[in-house]
Amino acid sequence: MTIAGEPGGGLVDRYGRVATDLRVSLTDRCNLRCTYCMPAEGLAWLPGPDVLTDDEVGRLIRVAVERLGVTEVRFTGGEPLLRPGLPRIVAAAAALTPRPTLSLTTNGIGLARLAGPLRAAGLDRVNVSLDTLDSDRFAQLTRRRRLPDVLAGLAGAADAGLGPVKINAVLMRGVNDTEAPELLRFALAHGYELRFIEQMPLDAQHSWDRAAMITAAEILDRLAAEFILLPDPVARGGAPAETWLVDGFTAPDGGPARVGVIGSVTRPFCGDCDRTRLTADGQVRACLFATEESDLRGTLRAGADDAELARRWRAAMWGKRAGHGIDDPSFLQPARPMSAIGG
Ligand code: SAM
């Protein structure tokens, strides 16, 4: 058994889970203001000096890959495409041995232009967030009229070979909840893989309401009105999405088309969680919903060597809780909103 702090050990927690999937937030800023994520006026952004430099991010990713067994790195934010050094950070991660799988979660604005350079830098895949195909609803939901940019970004990603291109959609009651079949039709027609995410209590405004959340069961019911969904024979492993095969449809690789549902609230998957998170200001979080963080930026800037950084990271993950506890009466929403954690 690996003990926390043991040289060479991976990111093991006291429940025996091993984190191999690193989510790196590159900025807390965003060019959209999705109503379920951020207020219209934005937030108090992280002060510039607190944000890790490109070299500091690169070093922590290297420590995670070389010393801690991380095999997948996903860049997120905020909006990661706003980070000027993104291609350089991707290229540095792609040069590591063993080479991690590299992916990006983005709102897609600017992706039409950046997909090629990011692919050339070594990015493997993208997830693009898209909650509606109606341009007025998009403007209402994101407070920006940018739907054409997102659609162009999706197409650009597919053209650049960043596949399978996945779409993340959050459904909200009375806002876009009638769009589930239409979003799936769109994804199937373009060869994108759609994932619905249950809305989580991570908004900056703290206005999440369980009753307003569209549950995984409701999403599946709505899809079943138009599609036949079959159990996916491929094992889920630590993946957040439960997936189904969409009967009669084919993916761009010739295999069966899939749709996924991430039921973080009603179908939690914490027992299989393999994620560790690094915020843009260098804090390790063991869970999206953690109320504790471990400061790697201070350790790094104080001159720690790689072994010490790895030791601190292991210790942070050892304390990961068994579950997110949303259903626990004592649940407290973390102070950091989703945009500053990295979804
Ligand atoms: N800006 C990028 C984007 O739009 O994908 C990356 C960051 S964004 C926080 C990552 C994902 O989190 C998006 O798919 C967004 O819809 C989702 N998200 C934000 N707030 C959420 C919430 N309260 N519950 C569920 N998903 C949320």
Short mmCIF file of C-alpha atoms and ligand atoms in Angstrom, two decimals:
data_model
loop_
_atom_site.label_atom_id
_atom_site.label_comp_id
_atom_site.label_asym_id
_atom_site.label_seq_id
_atom_site.Cartn_x
_atom_site.Cartn_y
_atom_site.Cartn_z
CA MET A 1 0.00 0.00 0.00
CA THR A 2 1.17 3.52 -0.74
CA ILE A 3 1.40 5.79 2.29
CA ALA A 4 0.76 9.53 2.04
CA GLY A 5 4.07 11.30 1.66
CA GLU A 6 5.92 8.17 0.54
CA PRO A 7 8.54 9.06 -2.08
CA GLY A 8 7.44 7.94 -5.51
CA GLY A 9 3.86 7.23 -4.45
CA GLY A 10 0.83 8.43 -6.37
CA LEU A 11 -2.05 10.61 -5.23
CA VAL A 12 -3.76 8.09 -2.99
CA ASP A 13 -6.42 8.97 -0.44
CA ARG A 14 -7.40 7.19 2.75
CA TYR A 15 -10.30 5.46 0.96
CA GLY A 16 -7.94 3.89 -1.57
CA ARG A 17 -8.82 6.08 -4.53
CA VAL A 18 -5.94 7.12 -6.76
CA ALA A 19 -6.07 10.47 -8.56
CA THR A 20 -4.59 10.31 -12.06
CA ASP A 21 -6.73 12.99 -13.76
CA LEU A 22 -5.53 16.54 -13.15
CA ARG A 23 -7.82 19.52 -13.82
CA VAL A 24 -5.77 22.69 -14.18
CA SER A 25 -7.55 26.04 -14.07
CA LEU A 26 -5.58 28.61 -16.07
CA THR A 27 -7.64 31.68 -15.19
CA ASP A 28 -10.73 32.60 -13.20
CA ARG A 29 -11.81 35.11 -15.87
CA CYS A 30 -14.42 34.43 -18.47
CA ASN A 31 -15.84 36.22 -21.50
CA LEU A 32 -19.36 34.88 -20.83
CA ARG A 33 -21.55 35.51 -17.80
CA CYS A 34 -23.67 32.37 -17.65
CA THR A 35 -26.49 33.10 -15.22
CA TYR A 36 -25.95 29.83 -13.33
CA CYS A 37 -22.23 30.53 -12.89
CA MET A 38 -21.43 34.24 -12.53
CA PRO A 39 -23.21 37.52 -11.84
CA ALA A 40 -23.62 40.00 -14.74
CA GLU A 41 -20.90 42.28 -13.41
CA GLY A 42 -18.35 39.44 -13.12
CA LEU A 43 -16.40 38.72 -9.95
CA ALA A 44 -13.40 40.10 -8.08
CA TRP A 45 -10.76 38.40 -10.24
CA LEU A 46 -7.63 36.88 -8.74
CA PRO A 47 -4.86 39.50 -8.46
CA GLY A 48 -2.32 39.05 -11.29
CA PRO A 49 0.66 38.27 -9.04
CA ASP A 50 -1.34 35.47 -7.37
CA VAL A 51 -1.89 33.66 -10.67
CA LEU A 52 0.73 31.04 -11.48
CA THR A 53 3.01 32.00 -14.37
CA ASP A 54 3.20 29.74 -17.43
CA ASP A 55 6.47 28.30 -16.14
CA GLU A 56 5.01 27.67 -12.68
CA VAL A 57 1.97 25.88 -14.16
CA GLY A 58 4.31 23.87 -16.37
CA ARG A 59 6.44 22.87 -13.43
CA LEU A 60 3.51 21.71 -11.31
CA ILE A 61 2.13 19.68 -14.21
CA ARG A 62 5.57 18.11 -14.64
CA VAL A 63 5.69 17.19 -10.94
CA ALA A 64 2.19 15.69 -11.22
CA VAL A 65 3.11 13.60 -14.26
CA GLU A 66 6.67 12.59 -13.40
CA ARG A 67 6.26 12.02 -9.66
CA LEU A 68 2.57 11.57 -8.89
CA GLY A 69 1.26 9.28 -11.60
CA VAL A 70 -1.02 11.78 -13.33
CA THR A 71 -1.88 10.49 -16.81
CA GLU A 72 -4.53 12.98 -17.95
CA VAL A 73 -4.40 16.77 -17.82
CA ARG A 74 -7.45 18.89 -18.60
CA PHE A 75 -7.12 22.65 -18.92
CA THR A 76 -10.08 24.67 -17.74
CA GLY A 77 -11.04 27.90 -16.02
CA GLY A 78 -12.67 30.48 -16.13
CA GLU A 79 -12.14 30.45 -19.83
CA PRO A 80 -8.77 28.85 -20.63
CA LEU A 81 -8.65 30.26 -24.18
CA LEU A 82 -8.24 33.70 -22.58
CA ARG A 83 -4.82 32.66 -21.32
CA PRO A 84 -2.23 33.95 -23.84
CA GLY A 85 0.33 31.29 -22.87
CA LEU A 86 -2.06 28.36 -23.44
CA PRO A 87 -0.32 26.89 -26.55
CA ARG A 88 3.02 27.09 -24.74
CA ILE A 89 1.63 25.42 -21.61
CA VAL A 90 0.08 22.66 -23.75
CA ALA A 91 3.35 22.13 -25.64
CA ALA A 92 5.30 21.83 -22.37
CA ALA A 93 2.83 19.24 -21.06
CA ALA A 94 2.93 17.31 -24.35
CA ALA A 95 6.72 17.05 -24.10
CA LEU A 96 6.54 15.18 -20.77
CA THR A 97 7.38 11.52 -20.35
CA PRO A 98 5.16 9.62 -19.96
CA ARG A 99 3.08 11.87 -22.18
CA PRO A 100 -0.25 12.68 -20.53
CA THR A 101 -3.51 12.88 -22.46
CA LEU A 102 -4.30 16.58 -22.90
CA SER A 103 -7.77 18.04 -23.13
CA LEU A 104 -9.48 21.40 -22.74
CA THR A 105 -12.88 22.54 -21.45
CA THR A 106 -13.90 25.77 -23.15
CA ASN A 107 -16.89 27.88 -24.08
CA GLY A 108 -15.59 27.69 -27.64
CA ILE A 109 -15.22 31.44 -28.25
CA GLY A 110 -11.99 31.87 -30.20
CA LEU A 111 -11.60 28.12 -30.70
CA ALA A 112 -12.12 28.41 -34.47
CA ARG A 113 -8.83 30.36 -34.60
CA LEU A 114 -6.97 28.48 -31.86
CA ALA A 115 -7.92 24.87 -32.58
CA GLY A 116 -5.16 24.37 -35.18
CA PRO A 117 -2.34 25.89 -33.08
CA LEU A 118 -3.51 23.98 -30.00
CA ARG A 119 -3.62 20.71 -31.94
CA ALA A 120 -0.12 21.45 -33.24
CA ALA A 121 1.02 22.11 -29.66
CA GLY A 122 -0.20 18.65 -28.63
CA LEU A 123 -3.78 19.07 -27.42
CA ASP A 124 -5.75 15.84 -27.91
CA ARG A 125 -9.42 16.69 -27.29
CA VAL A 126 -11.87 19.43 -26.37
CA ASN A 127 -15.15 19.72 -24.46
CA VAL A 128 -17.17 22.73 -25.57
CA SER A 129 -19.93 24.07 -23.35
CA LEU A 130 -23.19 24.78 -25.15
CA ASP A 131 -26.52 24.92 -23.32
CA THR A 132 -28.81 26.08 -26.11
CA LEU A 133 -29.03 26.30 -29.89
CA ASP A 134 -31.39 29.27 -29.83
CA SER A 135 -29.46 32.51 -30.28
CA ASP A 136 -31.80 34.66 -28.16
CA ARG A 137 -31.80 32.10 -25.40
CA PHE A 138 -28.02 31.86 -25.65
CA ALA A 139 -27.78 35.65 -25.22
CA GLN A 140 -30.14 35.51 -22.25
CA LEU A 141 -28.32 32.61 -20.62
CA THR A 142 -24.74 33.77 -21.16
CA ARG A 143 -25.48 37.53 -21.26
CA ARG A 144 -23.46 37.69 -24.50
CA ARG A 145 -24.60 37.26 -28.11
CA ARG A 146 -21.90 34.77 -29.13
CA LEU A 147 -23.65 31.61 -30.31
CA PRO A 148 -22.14 31.78 -33.85
CA ASP A 149 -18.62 31.92 -32.33
CA VAL A 150 -19.29 28.78 -30.29
CA LEU A 151 -20.67 26.89 -33.31
CA ALA A 152 -17.63 27.98 -35.33
CA GLY A 153 -15.40 26.83 -32.49
CA LEU A 154 -16.99 23.38 -32.47
CA ALA A 155 -16.52 23.03 -36.22
CA GLY A 156 -12.94 24.32 -35.99
CA ALA A 157 -12.13 21.77 -33.28
CA ALA A 158 -13.47 18.90 -35.40
CA ASP A 159 -11.57 20.13 -38.48
CA ALA A 160 -8.35 20.38 -36.47
CA GLY A 161 -8.68 16.76 -35.30
CA LEU A 162 -9.45 17.51 -31.66
CA GLY A 163 -11.91 14.66 -31.48
CA PRO A 164 -14.02 13.20 -30.18
CA VAL A 165 -15.40 16.72 -29.76
CA LYS A 166 -17.67 16.70 -26.74
CA ILE A 167 -20.41 19.16 -25.83
CA ASN A 168 -21.29 19.91 -22.19
CA ALA A 169 -24.83 21.14 -21.59
CA VAL A 170 -26.52 22.21 -18.36
CA LEU A 171 -30.33 22.19 -18.42
CA MET A 172 -32.35 24.58 -16.27
CA ARG A 173 -36.05 24.39 -15.56
CA GLY A 174 -38.04 26.93 -17.50
CA VAL A 175 -34.94 28.13 -19.36
CA ASN A 176 -33.63 25.47 -21.77
CA ASP A 177 -35.03 22.21 -20.38
CA THR A 178 -37.13 21.55 -23.47
CA GLU A 179 -34.00 21.45 -25.62
CA ALA A 180 -32.56 18.07 -24.62
CA PRO A 181 -33.66 16.18 -27.77
CA GLU A 182 -32.73 19.08 -30.04
CA LEU A 183 -29.24 19.32 -28.54
CA LEU A 184 -28.79 15.59 -29.07
CA ARG A 185 -30.05 15.78 -32.66
CA PHE A 186 -27.56 18.59 -33.31
CA ALA A 187 -24.68 16.65 -31.74
CA LEU A 188 -25.48 13.47 -33.66
CA ALA A 189 -25.77 15.35 -36.96
CA HIS A 190 -22.32 16.91 -36.50
CA GLY A 191 -20.53 13.95 -34.96
CA TYR A 192 -20.13 15.59 -31.54
CA GLU A 193 -20.59 13.65 -28.30
CA LEU A 194 -23.12 15.30 -25.98
CA ARG A 195 -23.00 15.25 -22.20
CA PHE A 196 -25.63 16.74 -19.94
CA ILE A 197 -24.43 17.96 -16.54
CA GLU A 198 -26.74 18.32 -13.56
CA GLN A 199 -26.58 21.84 -12.22
CA MET A 200 -24.48 21.91 -9.03
CA PRO A 201 -24.37 24.26 -6.02
CA LEU A 202 -21.24 26.04 -7.20
CA ASP A 203 -22.58 29.35 -8.51
CA ALA A 204 -21.05 32.57 -7.24
CA GLN A 205 -24.50 33.92 -6.36
CA HIS A 206 -25.36 30.90 -4.16
CA SER A 207 -28.77 30.69 -5.78
CA TRP A 208 -28.75 26.98 -6.64
CA ASP A 209 -32.09 25.39 -5.93
CA ARG A 210 -32.48 21.63 -5.98
CA ALA A 211 -36.08 21.93 -7.19
CA ALA A 212 -34.97 23.93 -10.24
CA MET A 213 -32.31 21.39 -11.17
CA ILE A 214 -33.14 19.07 -14.04
CA THR A 215 -32.16 15.65 -12.76
CA ALA A 216 -30.39 12.90 -14.67
CA ALA A 217 -33.62 10.87 -14.58
CA GLU A 218 -35.58 13.74 -16.16
CA ILE A 219 -32.94 14.22 -18.85
CA LEU A 220 -33.11 10.54 -19.74
CA ASP A 221 -36.92 10.64 -19.86
CA ARG A 222 -36.85 13.59 -22.23
CA LEU A 223 -34.34 11.89 -24.52
CA ALA A 224 -36.32 8.65 -24.44
CA ALA A 225 -39.28 10.46 -26.02
CA GLU A 226 -37.29 10.66 -29.25
CA PHE A 227 -34.35 8.25 -29.04
CA ILE A 228 -33.73 4.67 -28.02
CA LEU A 229 -30.87 4.61 -25.52
CA LEU A 230 -29.06 1.32 -24.95
CA PRO A 231 -26.71 0.43 -22.09
CA ASP A 232 -23.09 1.18 -22.96
CA PRO A 233 -21.01 -2.02 -22.75
CA VAL A 234 -17.82 -0.01 -22.21
CA ALA A 235 -16.90 0.19 -18.50
CA ARG A 236 -17.27 3.66 -17.02
CA GLY A 237 -14.19 3.54 -14.78
CA GLY A 238 -13.60 6.89 -13.08
CA ALA A 239 -15.44 8.88 -15.78
CA PRO A 240 -18.03 11.32 -14.44
CA ALA A 241 -20.46 10.63 -17.29
CA GLU A 242 -22.75 7.60 -17.45
CA THR A 243 -23.04 6.91 -21.14
CA TRP A 244 -25.64 5.29 -23.41
CA LEU A 245 -25.49 4.19 -27.01
CA VAL A 246 -27.96 6.05 -29.22
CA ASP A 247 -29.66 3.33 -31.25
CA GLY A 248 -29.38 3.80 -35.02
CA PHE A 249 -26.66 6.48 -34.94
CA THR A 250 -22.97 6.25 -35.73
CA ALA A 251 -20.02 8.27 -34.42
CA PRO A 252 -17.41 9.79 -36.79
CA ASP A 253 -15.07 6.84 -36.05
CA GLY A 254 -17.67 4.41 -37.32
CA GLY A 255 -18.52 3.12 -33.86
CA PRO A 256 -21.85 3.64 -32.07
CA ALA A 257 -22.87 7.21 -31.19
CA ARG A 258 -23.08 7.92 -27.47
CA VAL A 259 -24.75 10.39 -25.12
CA GLY A 260 -23.70 10.97 -21.52
CA VAL A 261 -25.26 12.27 -18.34
CA ILE A 262 -23.19 13.59 -15.46
CA GLY A 263 -25.50 13.18 -12.47
CA SER A 264 -23.18 14.75 -9.92
CA VAL A 265 -26.04 15.53 -7.54
CA THR A 266 -28.55 12.67 -7.90
CA ARG A 267 -26.14 9.94 -9.05
CA PRO A 268 -22.85 10.83 -7.36
CA PHE A 269 -19.75 8.93 -8.44
CA CYS A 270 -17.39 10.02 -5.66
CA GLY A 271 -16.40 6.42 -4.85
CA ASP A 272 -14.68 6.18 -8.24
CA CYS A 273 -13.36 9.75 -8.40
CA ASP A 274 -9.84 9.94 -9.84
CA ARG A 275 -9.51 13.73 -10.03
CA THR A 276 -7.17 16.25 -8.43
CA ARG A 277 -7.50 19.97 -9.10
CA LEU A 278 -5.09 22.87 -9.32
CA THR A 279 -6.52 26.39 -9.28
CA ALA A 280 -5.07 29.29 -11.28
CA ASP A 281 -3.55 30.63 -8.06
CA GLY A 282 -1.82 27.38 -7.26
CA GLN A 283 -4.13 25.74 -4.70
CA VAL A 284 -4.67 22.00 -4.74
CA ARG A 285 -8.29 20.93 -4.26
CA ALA A 286 -9.15 17.29 -3.68
CA CYS A 287 -12.77 17.83 -4.78
CA LEU A 288 -14.93 20.42 -6.57
CA PHE A 289 -16.84 20.80 -3.31
CA ALA A 290 -13.84 20.83 -0.95
CA THR A 291 -13.82 23.61 1.60
CA GLU A 292 -10.09 23.08 2.23
CA GLU A 293 -7.23 23.86 -0.15
CA SER A 294 -3.48 23.32 0.01
CA ASP A 295 -1.23 26.12 -1.12
CA LEU A 296 1.37 24.91 -3.61
CA ARG A 297 2.11 28.39 -4.96
CA GLY A 298 3.60 29.54 -1.65
CA THR A 299 5.63 26.33 -1.36
CA LEU A 300 6.87 26.67 -4.92
CA ARG A 301 7.76 30.36 -4.60
CA ALA A 302 9.56 29.69 -1.30
CA GLY A 303 12.02 27.60 -3.30
CA ALA A 304 10.76 24.06 -2.64
CA ASP A 305 12.24 21.32 -4.78
CA ASP A 306 10.10 18.93 -6.83
CA ALA A 307 10.16 16.25 -4.13
CA GLU A 308 8.72 18.69 -1.58
CA LEU A 309 6.00 19.85 -4.00
CA ALA A 310 5.08 16.23 -4.64
CA ARG A 311 5.00 15.49 -0.92
CA ARG A 312 2.63 18.43 -0.26
CA TRP A 313 0.38 17.40 -3.13
CA ARG A 314 0.17 13.82 -1.83
CA ALA A 315 -0.66 15.06 1.66
CA ALA A 316 -3.42 17.29 0.24
CA MET A 317 -5.03 14.39 -1.59
CA TRP A 318 -4.73 11.98 1.32
CA GLY A 319 -7.36 14.10 3.12
CA LYS A 320 -9.92 13.87 0.29
CA ARG A 321 -13.38 13.26 1.70
CA ALA A 322 -15.39 10.15 0.92
CA GLY A 323 -18.06 12.15 -0.91
CA HIS A 324 -19.14 15.66 -1.84
CA GLY A 325 -21.86 15.62 0.83
CA ILE A 326 -24.43 17.73 -1.06
CA ASP A 327 -27.17 15.68 0.59
CA ASP A 328 -25.70 16.06 4.05
CA PRO A 329 -27.61 18.56 6.22
CA SER A 330 -24.26 20.10 7.18
CA PHE A 331 -23.26 20.67 3.51
CA LEU A 332 -21.62 24.03 2.91
CA GLN A 333 -21.08 25.34 -0.59
CA PRO A 334 -17.38 26.10 -1.10
CA ALA A 335 -16.39 29.76 -0.96
CA ARG A 336 -14.80 29.52 -4.40
CA PRO A 337 -17.30 29.47 -7.25
CA MET A 338 -16.99 27.01 -10.14
CA SER A 339 -15.36 29.67 -12.35
CA ALA A 340 -12.47 30.02 -9.91
CA ILE A 341 -12.12 26.29 -9.24
CA GLY A 342 -12.18 24.99 -12.79
CA GLY A 343 -15.00 22.75 -13.93
N1 SAM B 1 -15.25 28.39 -19.60
C1 SAM B 1 -15.13 27.00 -19.85
C2 SAM B 1 -16.44 26.43 -20.32
O1 SAM B 1 -17.38 27.18 -20.53
O2 SAM B 1 -16.51 25.22 -20.52
C3 SAM B 1 -14.57 26.18 -18.69
C4 SAM B 1 -15.06 26.50 -17.32
S1 SAM B 1 -16.77 26.19 -17.02
C5 SAM B 1 -16.85 26.56 -15.29
C6 SAM B 1 -16.82 24.43 -17.10
C7 SAM B 1 -18.18 23.80 -17.15
O3 SAM B 1 -18.81 24.00 -15.92
C8 SAM B 1 -19.12 24.35 -18.21
O4 SAM B 1 -19.61 23.27 -18.98
C9 SAM B 1 -20.23 24.99 -17.42
O5 SAM B 1 -21.48 24.86 -18.06
C10 SAM B 1 -20.18 24.15 -16.17
N2 SAM B 1 -20.79 24.79 -15.01
C11 SAM B 1 -20.61 26.02 -14.52
N3 SAM B 1 -21.34 26.21 -13.40
C12 SAM B 1 -21.99 25.06 -13.18
C13 SAM B 1 -22.90 24.61 -12.18
N4 SAM B 1 -23.29 25.40 -11.19
N5 SAM B 1 -23.34 23.35 -12.27
C14 SAM B 1 -22.97 22.53 -13.27
N6 SAM B 1 -22.11 22.89 -14.23
C15 SAM B 1 -21.63 24.14 -14.19
#
